[in-house]
Short mmCIF file of C-alpha atoms and ligand atoms in Angstrom, two decimals:
data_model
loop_
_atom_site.label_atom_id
_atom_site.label_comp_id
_atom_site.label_asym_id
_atom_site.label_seq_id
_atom_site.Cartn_x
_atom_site.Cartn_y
_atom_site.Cartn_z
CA UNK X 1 -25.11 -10.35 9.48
CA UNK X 2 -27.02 -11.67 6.66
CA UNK X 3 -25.52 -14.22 4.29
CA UNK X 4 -22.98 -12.75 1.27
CA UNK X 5 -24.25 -14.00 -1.60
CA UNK X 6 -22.17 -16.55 -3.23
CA UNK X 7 -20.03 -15.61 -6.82
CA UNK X 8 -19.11 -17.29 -9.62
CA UNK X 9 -16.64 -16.07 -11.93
CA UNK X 10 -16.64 -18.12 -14.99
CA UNK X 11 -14.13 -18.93 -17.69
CA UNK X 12 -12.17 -16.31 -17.67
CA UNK X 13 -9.90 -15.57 -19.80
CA UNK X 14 -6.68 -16.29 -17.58
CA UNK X 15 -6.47 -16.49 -14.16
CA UNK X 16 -3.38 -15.65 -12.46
CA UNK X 17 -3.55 -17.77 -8.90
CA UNK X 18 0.01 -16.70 -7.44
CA UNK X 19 -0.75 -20.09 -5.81
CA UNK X 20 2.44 -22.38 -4.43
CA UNK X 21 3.19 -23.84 -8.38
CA UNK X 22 2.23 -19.88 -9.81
CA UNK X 23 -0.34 -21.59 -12.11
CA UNK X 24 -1.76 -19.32 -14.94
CA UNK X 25 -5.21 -21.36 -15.72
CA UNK X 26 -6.81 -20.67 -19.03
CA UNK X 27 -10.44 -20.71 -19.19
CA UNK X 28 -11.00 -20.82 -15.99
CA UNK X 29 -13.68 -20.71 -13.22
CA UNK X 30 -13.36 -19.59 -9.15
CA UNK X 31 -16.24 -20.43 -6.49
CA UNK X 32 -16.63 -17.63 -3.77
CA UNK X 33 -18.92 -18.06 -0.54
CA UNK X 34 -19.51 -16.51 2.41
CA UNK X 35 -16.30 -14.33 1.49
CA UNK X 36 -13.67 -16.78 0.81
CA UNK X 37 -12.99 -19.17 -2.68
CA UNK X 38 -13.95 -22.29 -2.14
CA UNK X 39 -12.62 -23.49 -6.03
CA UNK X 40 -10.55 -22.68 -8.30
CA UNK X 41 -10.19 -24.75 -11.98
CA UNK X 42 -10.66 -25.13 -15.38
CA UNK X 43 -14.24 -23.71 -16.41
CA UNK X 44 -14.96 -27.10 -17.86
CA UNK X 45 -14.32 -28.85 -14.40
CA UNK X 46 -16.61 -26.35 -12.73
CA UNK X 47 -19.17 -26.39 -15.39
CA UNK X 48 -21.83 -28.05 -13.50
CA UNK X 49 -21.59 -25.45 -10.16
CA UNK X 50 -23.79 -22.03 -9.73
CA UNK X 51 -23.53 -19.32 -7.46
CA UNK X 52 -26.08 -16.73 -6.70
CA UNK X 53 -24.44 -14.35 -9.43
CA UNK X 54 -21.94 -15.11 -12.14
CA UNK X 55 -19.88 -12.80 -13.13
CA UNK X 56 -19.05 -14.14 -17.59
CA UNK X 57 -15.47 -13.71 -17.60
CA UNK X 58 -14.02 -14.36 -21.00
CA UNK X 59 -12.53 -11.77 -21.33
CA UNK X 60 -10.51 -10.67 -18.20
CA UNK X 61 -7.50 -11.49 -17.05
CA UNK X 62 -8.01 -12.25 -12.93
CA UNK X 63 -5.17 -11.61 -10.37
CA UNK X 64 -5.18 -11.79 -6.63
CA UNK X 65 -6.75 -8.22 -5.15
CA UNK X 66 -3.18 -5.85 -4.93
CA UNK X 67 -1.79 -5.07 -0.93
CA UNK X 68 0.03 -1.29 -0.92
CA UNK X 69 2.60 -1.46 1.93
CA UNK X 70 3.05 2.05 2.66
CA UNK X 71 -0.17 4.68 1.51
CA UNK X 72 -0.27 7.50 3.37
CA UNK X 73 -3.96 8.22 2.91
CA UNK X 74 -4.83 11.87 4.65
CA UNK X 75 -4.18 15.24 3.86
CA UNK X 76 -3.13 14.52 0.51
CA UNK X 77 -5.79 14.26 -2.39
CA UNK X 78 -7.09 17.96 -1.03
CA UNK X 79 -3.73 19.65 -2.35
CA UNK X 80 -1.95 17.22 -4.84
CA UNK X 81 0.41 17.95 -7.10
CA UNK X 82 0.84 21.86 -5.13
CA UNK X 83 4.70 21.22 -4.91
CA UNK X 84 6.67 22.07 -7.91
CA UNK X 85 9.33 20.11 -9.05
CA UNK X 86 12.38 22.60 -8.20
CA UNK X 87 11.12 23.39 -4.57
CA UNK X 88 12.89 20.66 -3.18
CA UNK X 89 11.67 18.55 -0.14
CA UNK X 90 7.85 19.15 0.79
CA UNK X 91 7.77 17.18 4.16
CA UNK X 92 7.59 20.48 6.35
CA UNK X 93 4.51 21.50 4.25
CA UNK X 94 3.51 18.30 4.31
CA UNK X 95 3.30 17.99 7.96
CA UNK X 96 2.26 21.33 8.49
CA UNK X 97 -0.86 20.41 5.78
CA UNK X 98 -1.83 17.16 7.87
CA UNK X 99 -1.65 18.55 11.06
CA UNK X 100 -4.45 21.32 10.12
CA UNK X 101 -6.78 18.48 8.41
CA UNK X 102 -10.17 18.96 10.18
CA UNK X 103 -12.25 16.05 10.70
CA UNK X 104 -14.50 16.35 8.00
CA UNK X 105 -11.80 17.05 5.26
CA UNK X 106 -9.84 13.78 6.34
CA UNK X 107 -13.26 12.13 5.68
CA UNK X 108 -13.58 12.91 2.45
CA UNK X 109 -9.83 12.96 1.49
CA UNK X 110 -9.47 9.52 2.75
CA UNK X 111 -12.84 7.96 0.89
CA UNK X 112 -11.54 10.31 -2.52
CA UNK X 113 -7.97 8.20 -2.06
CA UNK X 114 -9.83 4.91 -1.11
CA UNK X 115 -12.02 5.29 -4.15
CA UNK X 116 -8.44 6.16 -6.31
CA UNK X 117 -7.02 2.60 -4.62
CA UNK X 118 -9.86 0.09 -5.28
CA UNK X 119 -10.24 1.15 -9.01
CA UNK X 120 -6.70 0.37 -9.40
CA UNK X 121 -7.34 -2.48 -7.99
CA UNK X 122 -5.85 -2.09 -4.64
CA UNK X 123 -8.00 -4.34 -1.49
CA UNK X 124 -5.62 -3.48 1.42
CA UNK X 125 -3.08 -1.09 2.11
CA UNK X 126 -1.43 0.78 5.27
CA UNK X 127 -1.60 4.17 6.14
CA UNK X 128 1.34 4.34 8.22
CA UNK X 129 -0.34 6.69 10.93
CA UNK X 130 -1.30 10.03 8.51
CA UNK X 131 -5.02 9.58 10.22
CA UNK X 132 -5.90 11.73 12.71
CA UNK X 133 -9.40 11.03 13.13
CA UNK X 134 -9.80 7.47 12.59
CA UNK X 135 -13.68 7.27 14.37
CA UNK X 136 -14.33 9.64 11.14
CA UNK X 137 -12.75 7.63 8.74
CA UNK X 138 -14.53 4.41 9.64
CA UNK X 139 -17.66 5.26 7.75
CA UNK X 140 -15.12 5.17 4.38
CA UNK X 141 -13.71 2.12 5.61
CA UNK X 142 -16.96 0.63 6.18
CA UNK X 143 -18.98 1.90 3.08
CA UNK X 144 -15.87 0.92 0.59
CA UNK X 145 -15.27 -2.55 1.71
CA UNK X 146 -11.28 -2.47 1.34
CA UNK X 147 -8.68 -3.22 3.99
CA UNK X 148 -7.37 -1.34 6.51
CA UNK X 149 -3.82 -1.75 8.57
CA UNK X 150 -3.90 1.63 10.70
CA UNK X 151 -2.15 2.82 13.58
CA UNK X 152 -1.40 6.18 15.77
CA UNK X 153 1.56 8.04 14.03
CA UNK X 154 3.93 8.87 17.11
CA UNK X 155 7.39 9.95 18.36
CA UNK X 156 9.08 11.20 21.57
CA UNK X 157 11.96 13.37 20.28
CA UNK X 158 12.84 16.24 17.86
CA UNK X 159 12.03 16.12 14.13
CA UNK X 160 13.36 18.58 11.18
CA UNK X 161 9.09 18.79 10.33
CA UNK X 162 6.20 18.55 12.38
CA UNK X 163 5.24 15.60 13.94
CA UNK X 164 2.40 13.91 16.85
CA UNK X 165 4.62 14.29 19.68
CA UNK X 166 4.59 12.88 23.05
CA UNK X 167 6.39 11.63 26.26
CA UNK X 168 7.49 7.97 25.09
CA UNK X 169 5.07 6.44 28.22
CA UNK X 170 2.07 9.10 26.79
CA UNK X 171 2.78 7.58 23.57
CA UNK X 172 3.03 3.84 24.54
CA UNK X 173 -0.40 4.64 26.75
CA UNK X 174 -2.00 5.96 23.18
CA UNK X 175 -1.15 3.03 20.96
CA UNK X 176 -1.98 0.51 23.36
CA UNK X 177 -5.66 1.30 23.47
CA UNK X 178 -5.69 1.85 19.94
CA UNK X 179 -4.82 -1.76 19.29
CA UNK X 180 -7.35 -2.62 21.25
CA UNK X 181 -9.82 -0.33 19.83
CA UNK X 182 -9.31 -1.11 16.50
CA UNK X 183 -7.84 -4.39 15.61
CA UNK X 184 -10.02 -6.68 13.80
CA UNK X 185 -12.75 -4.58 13.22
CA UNK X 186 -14.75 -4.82 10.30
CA UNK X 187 -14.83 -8.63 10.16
CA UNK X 188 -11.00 -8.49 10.19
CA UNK X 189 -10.75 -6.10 7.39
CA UNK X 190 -9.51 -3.28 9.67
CA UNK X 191 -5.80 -3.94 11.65
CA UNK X 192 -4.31 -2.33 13.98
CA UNK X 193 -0.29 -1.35 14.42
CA UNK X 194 2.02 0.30 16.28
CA UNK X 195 3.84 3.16 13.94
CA UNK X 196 6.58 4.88 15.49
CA UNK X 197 7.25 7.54 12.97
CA UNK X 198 10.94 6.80 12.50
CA UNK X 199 14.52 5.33 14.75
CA UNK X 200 15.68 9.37 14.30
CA UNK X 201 12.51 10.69 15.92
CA UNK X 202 11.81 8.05 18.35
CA UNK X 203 13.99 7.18 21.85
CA UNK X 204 15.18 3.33 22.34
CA UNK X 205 12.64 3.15 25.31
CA UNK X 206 9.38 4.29 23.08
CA UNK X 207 10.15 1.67 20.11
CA UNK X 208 10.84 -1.29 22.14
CA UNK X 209 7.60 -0.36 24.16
CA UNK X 210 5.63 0.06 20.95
CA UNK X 211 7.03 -3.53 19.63
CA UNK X 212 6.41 -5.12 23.07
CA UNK X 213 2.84 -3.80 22.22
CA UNK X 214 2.78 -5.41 18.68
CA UNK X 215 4.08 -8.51 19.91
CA UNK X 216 1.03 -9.04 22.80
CA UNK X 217 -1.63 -7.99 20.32
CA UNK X 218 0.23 -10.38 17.64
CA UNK X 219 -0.05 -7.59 15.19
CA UNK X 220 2.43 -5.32 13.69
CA UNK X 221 4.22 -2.13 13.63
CA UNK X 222 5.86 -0.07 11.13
CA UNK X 223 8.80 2.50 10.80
CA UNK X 224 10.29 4.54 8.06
CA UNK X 225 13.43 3.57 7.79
CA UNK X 226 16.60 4.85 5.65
CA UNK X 227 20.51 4.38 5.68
CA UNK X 228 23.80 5.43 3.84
CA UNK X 229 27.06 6.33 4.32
CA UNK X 230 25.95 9.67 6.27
CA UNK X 231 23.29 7.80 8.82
CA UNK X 232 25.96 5.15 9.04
CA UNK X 233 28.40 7.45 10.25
CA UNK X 234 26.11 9.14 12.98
CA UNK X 235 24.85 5.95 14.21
CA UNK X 236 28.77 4.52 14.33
CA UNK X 237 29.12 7.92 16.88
CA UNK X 238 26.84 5.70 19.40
CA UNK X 239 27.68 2.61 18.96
CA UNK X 240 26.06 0.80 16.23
CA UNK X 241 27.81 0.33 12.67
CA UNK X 242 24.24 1.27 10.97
CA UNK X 243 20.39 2.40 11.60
CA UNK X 244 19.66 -1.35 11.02
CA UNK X 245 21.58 -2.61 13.38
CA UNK X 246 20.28 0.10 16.02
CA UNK X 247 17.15 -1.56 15.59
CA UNK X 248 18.42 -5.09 16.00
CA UNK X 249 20.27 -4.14 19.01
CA UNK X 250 17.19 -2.66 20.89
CA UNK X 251 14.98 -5.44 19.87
CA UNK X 252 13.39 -3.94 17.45
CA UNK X 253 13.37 -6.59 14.54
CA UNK X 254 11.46 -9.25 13.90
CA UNK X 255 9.00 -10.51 11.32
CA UNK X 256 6.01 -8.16 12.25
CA UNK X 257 7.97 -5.28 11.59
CA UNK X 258 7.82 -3.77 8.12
CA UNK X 259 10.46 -0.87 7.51
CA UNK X 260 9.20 1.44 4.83
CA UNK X 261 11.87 2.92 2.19
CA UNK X 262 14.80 1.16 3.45
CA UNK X 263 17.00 2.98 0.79
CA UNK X 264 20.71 3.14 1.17
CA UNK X 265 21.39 -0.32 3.11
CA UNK X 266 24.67 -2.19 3.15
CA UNK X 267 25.59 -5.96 2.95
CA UNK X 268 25.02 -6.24 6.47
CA UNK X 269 22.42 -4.35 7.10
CA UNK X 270 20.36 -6.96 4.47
CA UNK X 271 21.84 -9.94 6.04
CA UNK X 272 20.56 -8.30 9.64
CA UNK X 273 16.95 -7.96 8.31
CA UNK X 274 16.45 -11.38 6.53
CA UNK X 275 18.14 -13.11 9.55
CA UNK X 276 15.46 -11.58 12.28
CA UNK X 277 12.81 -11.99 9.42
CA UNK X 278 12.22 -8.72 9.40
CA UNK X 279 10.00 -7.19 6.20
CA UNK X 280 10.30 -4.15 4.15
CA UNK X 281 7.96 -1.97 2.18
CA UNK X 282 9.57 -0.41 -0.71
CA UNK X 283 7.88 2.89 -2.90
CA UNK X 284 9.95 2.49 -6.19
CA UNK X 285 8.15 5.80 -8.01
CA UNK X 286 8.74 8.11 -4.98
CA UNK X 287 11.86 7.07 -4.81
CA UNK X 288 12.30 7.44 -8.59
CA UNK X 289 10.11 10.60 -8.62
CA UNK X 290 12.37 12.23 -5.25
CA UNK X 291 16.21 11.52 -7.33
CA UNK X 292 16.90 8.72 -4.61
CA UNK X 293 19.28 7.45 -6.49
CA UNK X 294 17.86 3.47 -6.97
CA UNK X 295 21.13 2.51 -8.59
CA UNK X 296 23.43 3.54 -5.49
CA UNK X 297 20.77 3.23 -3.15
CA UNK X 298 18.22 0.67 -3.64
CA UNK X 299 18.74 -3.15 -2.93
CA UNK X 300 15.59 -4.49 -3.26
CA UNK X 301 17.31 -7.59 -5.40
CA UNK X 302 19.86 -8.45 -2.23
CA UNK X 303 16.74 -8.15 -0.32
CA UNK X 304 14.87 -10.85 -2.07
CA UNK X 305 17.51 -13.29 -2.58
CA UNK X 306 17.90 -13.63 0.93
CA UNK X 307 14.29 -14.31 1.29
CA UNK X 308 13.10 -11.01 2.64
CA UNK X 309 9.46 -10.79 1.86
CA UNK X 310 8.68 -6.87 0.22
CA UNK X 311 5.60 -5.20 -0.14
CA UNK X 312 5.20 -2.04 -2.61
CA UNK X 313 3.75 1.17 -1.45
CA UNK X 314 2.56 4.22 -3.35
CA UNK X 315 3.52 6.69 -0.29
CA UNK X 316 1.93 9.86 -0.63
CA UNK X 317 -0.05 11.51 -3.16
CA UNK X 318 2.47 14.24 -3.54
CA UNK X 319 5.22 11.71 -3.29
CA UNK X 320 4.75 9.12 -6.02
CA UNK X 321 1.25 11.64 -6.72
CA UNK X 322 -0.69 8.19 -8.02
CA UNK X 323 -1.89 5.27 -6.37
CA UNK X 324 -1.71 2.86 -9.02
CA UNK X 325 0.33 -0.33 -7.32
CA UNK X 326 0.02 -1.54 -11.49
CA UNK X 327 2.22 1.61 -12.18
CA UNK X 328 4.12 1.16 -9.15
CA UNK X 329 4.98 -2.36 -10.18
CA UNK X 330 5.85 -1.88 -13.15
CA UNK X 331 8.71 1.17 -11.95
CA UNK X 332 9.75 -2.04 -9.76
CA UNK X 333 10.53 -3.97 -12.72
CA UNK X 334 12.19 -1.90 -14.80
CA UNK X 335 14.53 0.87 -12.59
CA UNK X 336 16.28 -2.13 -11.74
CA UNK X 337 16.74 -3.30 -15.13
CA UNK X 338 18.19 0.38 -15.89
CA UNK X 339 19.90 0.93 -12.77
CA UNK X 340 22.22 -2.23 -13.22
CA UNK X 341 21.88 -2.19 -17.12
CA UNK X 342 20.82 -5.85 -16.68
CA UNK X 343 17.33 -6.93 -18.26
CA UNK X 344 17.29 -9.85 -16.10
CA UNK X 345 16.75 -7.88 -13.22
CA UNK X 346 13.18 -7.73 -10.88
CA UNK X 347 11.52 -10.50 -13.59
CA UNK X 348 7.87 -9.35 -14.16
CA UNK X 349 6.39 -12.39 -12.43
CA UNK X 350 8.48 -11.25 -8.92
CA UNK X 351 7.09 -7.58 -9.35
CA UNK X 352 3.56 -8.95 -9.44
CA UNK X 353 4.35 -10.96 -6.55
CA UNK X 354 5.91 -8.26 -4.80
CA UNK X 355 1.79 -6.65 -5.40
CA UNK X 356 -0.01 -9.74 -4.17
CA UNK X 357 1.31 -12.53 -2.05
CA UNK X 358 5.02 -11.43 -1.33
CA UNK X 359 3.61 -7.97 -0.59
CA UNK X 360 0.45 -9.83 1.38
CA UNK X 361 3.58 -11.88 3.87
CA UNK X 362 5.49 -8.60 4.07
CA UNK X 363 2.18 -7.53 5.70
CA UNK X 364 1.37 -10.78 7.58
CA UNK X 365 -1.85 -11.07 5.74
CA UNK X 366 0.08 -13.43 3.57
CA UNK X 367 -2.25 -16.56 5.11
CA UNK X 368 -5.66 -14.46 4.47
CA UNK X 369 -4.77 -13.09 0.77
CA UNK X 370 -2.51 -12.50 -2.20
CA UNK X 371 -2.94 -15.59 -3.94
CA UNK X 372 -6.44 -16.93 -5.45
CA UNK X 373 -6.43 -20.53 -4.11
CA UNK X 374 -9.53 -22.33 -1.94
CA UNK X 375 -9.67 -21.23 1.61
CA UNK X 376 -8.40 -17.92 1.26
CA UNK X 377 -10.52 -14.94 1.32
CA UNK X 378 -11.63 -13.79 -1.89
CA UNK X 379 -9.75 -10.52 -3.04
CA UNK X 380 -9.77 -10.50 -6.71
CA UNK X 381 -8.92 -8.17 -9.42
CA UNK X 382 -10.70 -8.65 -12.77
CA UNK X 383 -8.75 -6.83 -16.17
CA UNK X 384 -10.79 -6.03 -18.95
CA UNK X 385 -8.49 -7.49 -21.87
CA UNK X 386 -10.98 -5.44 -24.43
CA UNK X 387 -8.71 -2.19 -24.46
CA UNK X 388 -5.94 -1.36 -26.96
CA UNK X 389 -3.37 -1.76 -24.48
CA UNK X 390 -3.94 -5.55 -23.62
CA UNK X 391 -3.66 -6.66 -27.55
CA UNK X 392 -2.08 -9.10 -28.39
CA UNK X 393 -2.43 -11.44 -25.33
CA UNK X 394 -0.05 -14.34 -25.08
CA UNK X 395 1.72 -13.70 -21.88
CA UNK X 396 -1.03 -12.03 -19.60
CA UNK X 397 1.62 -10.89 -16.78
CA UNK X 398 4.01 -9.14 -18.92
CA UNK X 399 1.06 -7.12 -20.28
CA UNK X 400 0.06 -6.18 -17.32
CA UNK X 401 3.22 -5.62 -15.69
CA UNK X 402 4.33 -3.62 -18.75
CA UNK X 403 1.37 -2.99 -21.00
CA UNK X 404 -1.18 -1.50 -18.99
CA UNK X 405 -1.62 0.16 -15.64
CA UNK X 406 -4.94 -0.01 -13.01
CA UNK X 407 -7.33 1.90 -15.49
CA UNK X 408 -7.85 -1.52 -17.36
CA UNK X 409 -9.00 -2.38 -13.88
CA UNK X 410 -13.14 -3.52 -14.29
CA UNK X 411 -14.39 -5.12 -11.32
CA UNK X 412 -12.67 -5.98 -7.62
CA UNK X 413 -14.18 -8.20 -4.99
CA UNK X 414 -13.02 -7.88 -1.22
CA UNK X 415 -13.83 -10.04 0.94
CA UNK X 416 -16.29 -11.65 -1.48
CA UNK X 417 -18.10 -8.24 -2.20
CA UNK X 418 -18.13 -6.77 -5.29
CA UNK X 419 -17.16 -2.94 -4.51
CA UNK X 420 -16.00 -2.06 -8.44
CA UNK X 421 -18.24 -3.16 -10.83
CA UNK X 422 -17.61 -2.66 -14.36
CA UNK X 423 -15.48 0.36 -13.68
CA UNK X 424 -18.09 1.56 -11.06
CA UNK X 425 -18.67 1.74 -7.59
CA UNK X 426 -21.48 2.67 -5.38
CA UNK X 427 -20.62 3.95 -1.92
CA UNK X 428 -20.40 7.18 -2.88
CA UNK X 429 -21.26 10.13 -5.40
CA UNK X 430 -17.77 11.01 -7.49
CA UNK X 431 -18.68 14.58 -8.76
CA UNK X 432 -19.68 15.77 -5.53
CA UNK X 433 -16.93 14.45 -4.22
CA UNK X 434 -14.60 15.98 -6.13
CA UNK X 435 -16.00 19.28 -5.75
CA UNK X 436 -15.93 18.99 -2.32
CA UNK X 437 -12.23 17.78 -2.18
CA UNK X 438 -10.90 20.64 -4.44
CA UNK X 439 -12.61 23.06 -2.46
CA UNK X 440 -10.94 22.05 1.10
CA UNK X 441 -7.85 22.17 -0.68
CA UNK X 442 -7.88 25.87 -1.14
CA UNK X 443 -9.18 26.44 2.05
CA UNK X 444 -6.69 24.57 3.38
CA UNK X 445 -4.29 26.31 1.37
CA UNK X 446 -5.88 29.53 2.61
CA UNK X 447 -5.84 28.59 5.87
CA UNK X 448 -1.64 27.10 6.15
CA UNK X 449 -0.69 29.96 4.14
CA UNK X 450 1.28 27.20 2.43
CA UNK X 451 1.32 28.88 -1.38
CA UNK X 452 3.56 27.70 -4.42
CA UNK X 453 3.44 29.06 -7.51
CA UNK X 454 0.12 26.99 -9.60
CA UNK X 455 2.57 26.47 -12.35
CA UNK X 456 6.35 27.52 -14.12
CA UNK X 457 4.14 28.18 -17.17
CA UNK X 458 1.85 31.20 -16.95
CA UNK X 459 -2.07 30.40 -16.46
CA UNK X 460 -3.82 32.84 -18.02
ZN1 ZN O 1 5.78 7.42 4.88
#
């Protein structure tokens, strides 16, 4: 491979490091070669270094590249925003949708949602198993530059939508090879993990052979996960007082496991998943967006004071519909504040974290990215501060975290590459993209016979 060529960003405006003492440095400069930062100080300090292009930063605002813990990335973008608020739950459609992607139309949908994520500023995220046709896909990963933690979307037992089903030994002799296949690919940008689709659709057998498999390949695997008074009460029927204490009694937990949702825990439940380590990816604007109930149901502040390490995750585009982690963080910070009518709650400074380095542990890419310190790789997010919604600057995370969202987002680096640049990027055409997406969508419509009314209002 030839050699990257080195960066320079210099003097920018603020730069956010998310390093151990969460320094802001003003005016400052960061050295990137051969896709990692070798320095990171005061312009002034780093006056005297060059780099085969510098990128003048006066006047952004520079944060660590964003992780999204839970993106399903498929079917999606061809036939967003279909479901209408008063038709209740979509996951049968949704399934139903995904299943009857073809190849070529999970190609495009996936590069039309990758191009969505890295001009928010997004550099890795996990599609917890939505891809069907991953050998497809891995042109987008490839020509986009972002990250990748993928895995085979499986479960052995009856679910109320439709699933990838298979014997729990079929599906343990699927994901296996997939690790295999997969993990580490694209200099390390792509990862591979075991995703059982959920405890209720999966037998005790099939998830502790998919985490034996996570633990050889020292990778990960993910679940959605739920509770509440109702699951408690089924799960009490066999035995265990909750869902999260199924899992620790099979062996589930641990800290490469990320449970996604994880609405509706109790005291114990928390105390089981910070004392395996266990992590959890949480989707504050679907849960917001679906009347979860965040004030009965959501815990994320239990969760962090016992040191459990959270991600954020934009779900679905017809769940949260964006896949702006800067919108997404900012929901973080404030339903908490509503939901316990305390301002102190979910300070700005932990929802950013929850975006970069919290997020990037949650993920156990926490030692690779999410903070902007020498020897990491370089993952950067550069905000152009020369938009209405960044004046006046004096405290550049709350403006971001409340201020503005991931259109203020100019250039991102993964990796050391430069794949938006000045709003742009250049692995593939927009329009025609576009086009093309909207017009699988009605064939895929066509084709489901999944119809909703376009709109309550008439279009004439
Ligand atoms: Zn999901």
């Amino acid at each position: 491979m030839a050699a990257m060529p080195s960066l320079k960003i210099d003097n920018a405006r603020y730069v956010v490091t998310v390093d151990p003492q969460r320094r802001i440095v003003r005016d400052a400069s960061i050295l990137i070669d051969n896709g990692r930062i070798t320095r990171v100080g005061k312009a002034a300090e780093l006056a005297g270094t060059s780099a085969d292009r510098v990128i003048d930063a006066r006047q952004f605002v520079v944060t660590p590249g964003f992780v999204n813990g839970h993106m399903h990335i498929s079917y999606a973008h061809a036939v967003r925003g279909i479901f209408p608020d008063d038709a209740g739950s979509p996951l049968n459609h949704v399934f139903t949708l995904q299943l009857a992607m073809t190849e070529e139309e999970e190609y495009a949908t996936s590069l039309l949602g990758i191009v969505e994520l890295l001009k928010s500023g997004t550099v890795c995220f996990v599609d917890p198993g939505s891809t069907k046709f991953p050998d497809a896909c891995l042109q987008a990963y490839e020509d986009s530059g972002i990250r990748v933690l993928m895995g085979d979307c499986v479960s052995d037992r009856d679910a109320p939508f439709p699933l990838p089903r298979y014997s729990a030994s079929e599906a343990i002799d699927r994901t296996g090879p997939f690790i295999k296949k997969w993990h580490g690919r694209l200099n390390g940008r792509l990862r591979a993990w075991a995703m059982p689709f959920s405890a209720e659709t999966c037998s005790a057998d099939l998830l502790r052979g998919l985490k034996r498999l996570a633990d050889e390949h020292r990778t990960s695997l993910t679940l959605h996960h739920n509770s509440g008074a109702k699951a408690r009460q089924d799960y009490q029927k066999q035995g265990a007082p909750s869902p999260t204490q199924y899992l620790e009694s099979i062996g589930l937990l641990g800290p490469n496991v990320v449970l996604a949702h994880v609405l509706g825990i109790d005291a114990a439940e928390i105390d089981c998943i910070a004392r395996t380590g266990t992590t959890a990816a949480m989707c504050p604007v679907t849960a917001a967006k679906g009347g979860r109930g965040v004030g009965e149901h959501g815990r994320l502040p239990e969760l962090l004071a016992k040191g459990v390490k959270v991600a954020l995750g934009c779900d679905s585009p017809n769940n949260s519909n964006h896949l702006d982690i800067v919108r997404a963080l900012n929901m973080a910070a404030i339903q908490y504040k509503d939901a316990r009518q305390d301002m102190k709650q979910i300070p700005a400074e932990t929802a950013l974290e929850l975006a970069t380095l919290t997020g990037a542990q949650a993920l156990g890419v926490g030692d690779e990215i999410g903070s902007l310190e020498p020897g990491k790789k370089a993952d950067l997010v550069l905000f152009d501060t020369q938009r209405p919604e960044w004046q006046t600057l004096f405290n550049p995370i709350n403006n971001l975290v409340y201020n503005a969202d991931g259109r203020s987002v100019h250039t991102v680096i993964v990796d050391g590459r430069v794949v938006v640049d000045a709003y742009r990027q250049s692995f593939v055409d927009e329009s025609r993209l576009f086009a093309r997406v909207q017009e699988m969508g009605e064939k895929l419509l066509a084709r489901t016979g999944v119809s909703f009314p376009r709109s309550r209002w008439p279009i004439v």
